[in-house]
CSV table of N, CA and C in Angstrom, one decimal:
chain,number,residue,atom,x,y,z
A,8,THR,N,61.0,41.9,103.6
A,8,THR,CA,60.7,43.3,103.3
A,8,THR,C,60.4,43.5,101.9
A,9,LEU,N,60.9,42.7,101.0
A,9,LEU,CA,60.6,42.9,99.6
A,9,LEU,C,59.2,42.6,99.3
A,10,ARG,N,58.6,41.6,100.0
A,10,ARG,CA,57.2,41.3,99.8
A,10,ARG,C,56.3,42.4,100.2
A,11,ILE,N,56.6,43.1,101.3
A,11,ILE,CA,55.8,44.3,101.8
A,11,ILE,C,55.9,45.4,100.8
A,12,GLN,N,57.1,45.7,100.3
A,12,GLN,CA,57.3,46.8,99.3
A,12,GLN,C,56.5,46.5,98.1
A,13,THR,N,56.5,45.3,97.6
A,13,THR,CA,55.7,44.9,96.4
A,13,THR,C,54.2,45.1,96.7
A,14,TRP,N,53.8,44.6,97.9
A,14,TRP,CA,52.4,44.8,98.3
A,14,TRP,C,52.0,46.2,98.3
A,15,ARG,N,52.8,47.1,98.8
A,15,ARG,CA,52.5,48.5,98.9
A,15,ARG,C,52.4,49.1,97.5
A,16,LYS,N,53.3,48.8,96.6
A,16,LYS,CA,53.2,49.3,95.2
A,16,LYS,C,51.9,48.8,94.6
A,17,ASN,N,51.6,47.6,94.7
A,17,ASN,CA,50.3,47.0,94.1
A,17,ASN,C,49.1,47.7,94.7
A,18,LEU,N,49.1,47.9,96.0
A,18,LEU,CA,48.0,48.6,96.6
A,18,LEU,C,47.8,50.0,96.1
A,19,LYS,N,48.9,50.7,96.1
A,19,LYS,CA,48.9,52.1,95.6
A,19,LYS,C,48.4,52.2,94.2
A,20,SER,N,48.8,51.4,93.3
A,20,SER,CA,48.4,51.4,91.9
A,20,SER,C,46.9,51.1,91.8
A,21,LYS,N,46.4,50.1,92.6
A,21,LYS,CA,45.0,49.7,92.6
A,21,LYS,C,44.1,50.9,93.1
A,22,LEU,N,44.6,51.6,94.2
A,22,LEU,CA,43.8,52.7,94.7
A,22,LEU,C,43.8,53.8,93.7
A,23,GLU,N,44.9,54.1,93.1
A,23,GLU,CA,44.9,55.2,92.1
A,23,GLU,C,44.0,54.9,90.9
A,24,SER,N,44.0,53.7,90.4
A,24,SER,CA,43.1,53.4,89.3
A,24,SER,C,41.7,53.4,89.7
A,25,MET,N,41.4,53.0,91.0
A,25,MET,CA,40.0,52.9,91.4
A,25,MET,C,39.4,54.3,91.6
A,26,TYR,N,40.3,55.3,92.0
A,26,TYR,CA,39.8,56.6,92.3
A,26,TYR,C,40.1,57.6,91.1
A,27,LYS,N,40.7,57.1,90.1
A,27,LYS,CA,41.0,58.0,88.9
A,27,LYS,C,39.8,58.7,88.3
A,28,ASN,N,38.7,58.0,88.2
A,28,ASN,CA,37.5,58.5,87.6
A,28,ASN,C,36.4,58.7,88.6
A,29,TRP,N,36.8,59.3,89.8
A,29,TRP,CA,35.8,59.4,90.9
A,29,TRP,C,34.7,60.4,90.5
A,30,ARG,N,35.0,61.4,89.6
A,30,ARG,CA,33.9,62.3,89.2
A,30,ARG,C,32.8,61.6,88.4
A,31,ASP,N,33.1,60.5,87.8
A,31,ASP,CA,32.0,59.7,87.1
A,31,ASP,C,30.9,59.2,88.1
A,32,TYR,N,31.3,59.2,89.4
A,32,TYR,CA,30.4,58.7,90.4
A,32,TYR,C,29.9,59.8,91.4
A,33,ALA,N,30.0,61.0,91.0
A,33,ALA,CA,29.6,62.1,91.8
A,33,ALA,C,28.2,62.7,91.5
A,34,HIS,N,27.3,61.8,91.1
A,34,HIS,CA,26.0,62.3,90.8
A,34,HIS,C,24.9,61.9,91.8
A,35,GLY,N,25.3,61.4,92.9
A,35,GLY,CA,24.4,61.1,94.0
A,35,GLY,C,23.9,59.7,94.0
A,36,ALA,N,23.0,59.4,94.9
A,36,ALA,CA,22.4,58.1,95.1
A,36,ALA,C,21.3,57.8,94.1
A,37,CYS,N,21.1,56.6,93.8
A,37,CYS,CA,20.1,56.2,92.8
A,37,CYS,C,18.7,56.5,93.5
A,38,PRO,N,17.8,57.2,92.8
A,38,PRO,CA,16.5,57.5,93.3
A,38,PRO,C,15.6,56.3,93.3
A,39,GLU,N,15.9,55.3,92.5
A,39,GLU,CA,15.0,54.2,92.4
A,39,GLU,C,15.3,53.1,93.5
A,40,CYS,N,16.5,52.7,93.6
A,40,CYS,CA,16.8,51.6,94.6
A,40,CYS,C,17.5,52.1,95.9
A,41,GLY,N,18.1,53.3,95.8
A,41,GLY,CA,18.7,53.9,97.0
A,41,GLY,C,20.0,53.2,97.4
A,42,GLU,N,20.4,52.1,96.8
A,42,GLU,CA,21.6,51.4,97.2
A,42,GLU,C,22.8,51.8,96.3
A,43,GLY,N,22.6,52.0,95.0
A,43,GLY,CA,23.7,52.3,94.1
A,43,GLY,C,23.9,53.8,94.0
A,44,VAL,N,24.9,54.2,93.2
A,44,VAL,CA,25.2,55.6,92.9
A,44,VAL,C,25.0,55.8,91.4
A,45,LEU,N,24.7,57.0,91.0
A,45,LEU,CA,24.5,57.2,89.5
A,45,LEU,C,25.9,57.4,88.9
A,46,CYS,N,26.2,56.7,87.9
A,46,CYS,CA,27.5,56.7,87.1
A,46,CYS,C,27.2,57.1,85.7
A,47,GLU,N,28.2,57.9,85.2
A,47,GLU,CA,28.1,58.3,83.8
A,47,GLU,C,28.5,57.1,82.9
A,48,ARG,N,27.6,56.9,81.9
A,48,ARG,CA,27.9,55.8,80.9
A,48,ARG,C,27.7,56.4,79.6
A,49,GLU,N,28.2,55.7,78.6
A,49,GLU,CA,28.0,56.1,77.2
A,49,GLU,C,27.5,55.0,76.3
A,50,GLY,N,26.4,55.2,75.6
A,50,GLY,CA,25.8,54.2,74.8
A,50,GLY,C,25.7,54.7,73.4
A,51,GLN,N,25.0,54.0,72.6
A,51,GLN,CA,24.9,54.3,71.1
A,51,GLN,C,24.1,55.6,70.9
A,52,TYR,N,23.4,56.0,71.9
A,52,TYR,CA,22.6,57.3,71.8
A,52,TYR,C,23.2,58.4,72.6
A,53,GLY,N,24.4,58.3,73.1
A,53,GLY,CA,25.0,59.3,73.8
A,53,GLY,C,25.2,59.0,75.3
A,54,LYS,N,25.6,60.0,76.1
A,54,LYS,CA,25.9,59.8,77.5
A,54,LYS,C,24.6,59.8,78.3
A,55,PHE,N,24.6,59.0,79.4
A,55,PHE,CA,23.5,58.9,80.3
A,55,PHE,C,24.0,58.5,81.7
A,56,LEU,N,23.1,58.7,82.7
A,56,LEU,CA,23.4,58.2,84.0
A,56,LEU,C,22.7,56.9,84.2
A,57,ALA,N,23.4,56.0,84.9
A,57,ALA,CA,22.8,54.7,85.2
A,57,ALA,C,23.2,54.3,86.6
A,58,CYS,N,22.4,53.5,87.3
A,58,CYS,CA,22.7,53.0,88.6
A,58,CYS,C,23.8,52.0,88.6
A,59,SER,N,24.7,52.1,89.6
A,59,SER,CA,25.9,51.3,89.7
A,59,SER,C,25.5,49.8,90.1
A,60,GLU,N,24.3,49.6,90.5
A,60,GLU,CA,23.8,48.3,90.9
A,60,GLU,C,23.4,47.4,89.7
A,61,TRP,N,23.4,48.0,88.5
A,61,TRP,CA,23.0,47.3,87.3
A,61,TRP,C,24.1,46.3,87.0
A,62,ASN,N,23.8,45.1,86.7
A,62,ASN,CA,24.8,44.0,86.5
A,62,ASN,C,24.4,43.2,85.2
A,63,GLY,N,24.5,43.8,84.1
A,63,GLY,CA,24.3,43.1,82.8
A,63,GLY,C,22.8,42.5,82.7
A,64,GLY,N,21.9,43.3,83.1
A,64,GLY,CA,20.5,42.9,83.0
A,64,GLY,C,19.8,42.5,84.3
A,65,THR,N,20.6,42.4,85.4
A,65,THR,CA,20.0,42.1,86.7
A,65,THR,C,20.3,43.3,87.6
A,66,GLY,N,19.5,43.4,88.6
A,66,GLY,CA,19.7,44.6,89.5
A,66,GLY,C,18.9,45.8,89.1
A,67,CYS,N,19.2,46.9,89.6
A,67,CYS,CA,18.5,48.2,89.3
A,67,CYS,C,18.7,48.6,87.9
A,68,GLU,N,17.7,49.0,87.2
A,68,GLU,CA,17.8,49.4,85.8
A,68,GLU,C,17.5,50.9,85.6
A,69,PHE,N,17.7,51.7,86.6
A,69,PHE,CA,17.4,53.2,86.5
A,69,PHE,C,18.4,53.8,85.5
A,70,THR,N,17.9,54.6,84.6
A,70,THR,CA,18.8,55.4,83.7
A,70,THR,C,18.1,56.8,83.6
A,71,ARG,N,19.0,57.8,83.2
A,71,ARG,CA,18.5,59.2,83.0
A,71,ARG,C,19.4,59.8,81.9
A,72,ASN,N,18.9,60.4,80.9
A,72,ASN,CA,19.6,61.0,79.8
A,72,ASN,C,20.4,62.2,80.3
A,73,LEU,N,21.6,62.5,79.8
A,73,LEU,CA,22.4,63.6,80.1
A,73,LEU,C,22.2,64.7,79.1
A,74,ASP,N,21.7,64.4,77.9
A,74,ASP,CA,21.6,65.4,76.9
A,74,ASP,C,20.5,66.4,77.1
Protein backbone atom coordinates (compact mmCIF):
# COMPACT_ATOMS: atom_id res chain seq x y z
CA THR A 1 0.00 0.00 0.00
CA LEU A 2 2.95 2.34 0.52
CA ARG A 3 3.80 1.99 -3.15
CA ILE A 4 0.26 3.01 -4.19
CA GLN A 5 0.27 6.03 -1.87
CA THR A 6 3.60 7.20 -3.30
CA TRP A 7 2.30 6.69 -6.84
CA ARG A 8 -0.81 8.76 -6.07
CA LYS A 9 1.27 11.62 -4.63
CA ASN A 10 3.55 11.62 -7.66
CA LEU A 11 0.60 11.56 -10.05
CA LYS A 12 -1.15 14.40 -8.24
CA SER A 13 1.95 16.62 -8.29
CA LYS A 14 2.57 15.90 -11.99
CA LEU A 15 -1.03 16.74 -12.90
CA GLU A 16 -0.94 19.95 -10.86
CA SER A 17 2.28 21.10 -12.51
CA MET A 18 0.99 20.14 -15.95
CA TYR A 19 -2.23 22.16 -15.61
CA LYS A 20 -0.82 25.04 -13.56
CA ASN A 21 -0.30 27.20 -16.64
CA TRP A 22 -3.34 26.05 -18.62
CA ARG A 23 -4.21 29.65 -19.56
CA ASP A 24 -1.01 29.80 -21.61
CA TYR A 25 -2.62 27.23 -23.93
CA ALA A 26 -6.08 28.82 -24.20
CA HIS A 27 -5.51 30.60 -27.53
CA GLY A 28 -7.06 28.00 -29.83
CA ALA A 29 -5.72 25.71 -32.49
CA CYS A 30 -2.85 26.62 -34.78
CA PRO A 31 -4.24 28.09 -38.03
CA GLU A 32 -1.25 26.84 -40.05
CA CYS A 33 -0.93 23.15 -39.14
CA GLY A 34 -4.17 22.54 -37.23
CA GLU A 35 -2.47 19.96 -34.99
CA GLY A 36 -0.92 22.16 -32.31
CA VAL A 37 -2.34 24.81 -30.01
CA LEU A 38 -1.13 28.39 -29.72
CA CYS A 39 1.02 28.93 -26.61
CA GLU A 40 2.28 32.17 -25.10
CA ARG A 41 6.04 32.48 -25.34
CA GLU A 42 8.46 35.27 -24.52
CA GLY A 43 11.45 36.17 -26.62
CA GLN A 44 13.93 39.01 -26.89
CA TYR A 45 11.32 41.19 -28.63
CA GLY A 46 8.47 40.53 -26.18
CA LYS A 47 5.56 38.10 -25.89
CA PHE A 48 4.20 36.18 -28.85
CA LEU A 49 2.04 33.18 -29.70
CA ALA A 50 3.69 30.09 -31.15
CA CYS A 51 2.48 26.67 -32.23
CA SER A 52 3.02 23.91 -29.66
CA GLU A 53 4.24 21.59 -32.44
CA TRP A 54 7.45 23.61 -32.85
CA ASN A 55 10.39 21.56 -31.65
CA GLY A 56 13.62 23.53 -31.75
CA GLY A 57 13.57 24.27 -35.45
CA THR A 58 11.47 21.36 -36.70
CA GLY A 59 7.71 21.13 -37.00
CA CYS A 60 5.27 24.02 -37.40
CA GLU A 61 6.87 27.48 -37.22
CA PHE A 62 3.71 29.62 -36.91
CA THR A 63 4.07 32.70 -34.69
CA ARG A 64 1.98 35.82 -34.03
CA ASN A 65 2.93 38.95 -32.04
CA LEU A 66 0.90 39.80 -28.95
CA ASP A 67 1.91 43.47 -28.81
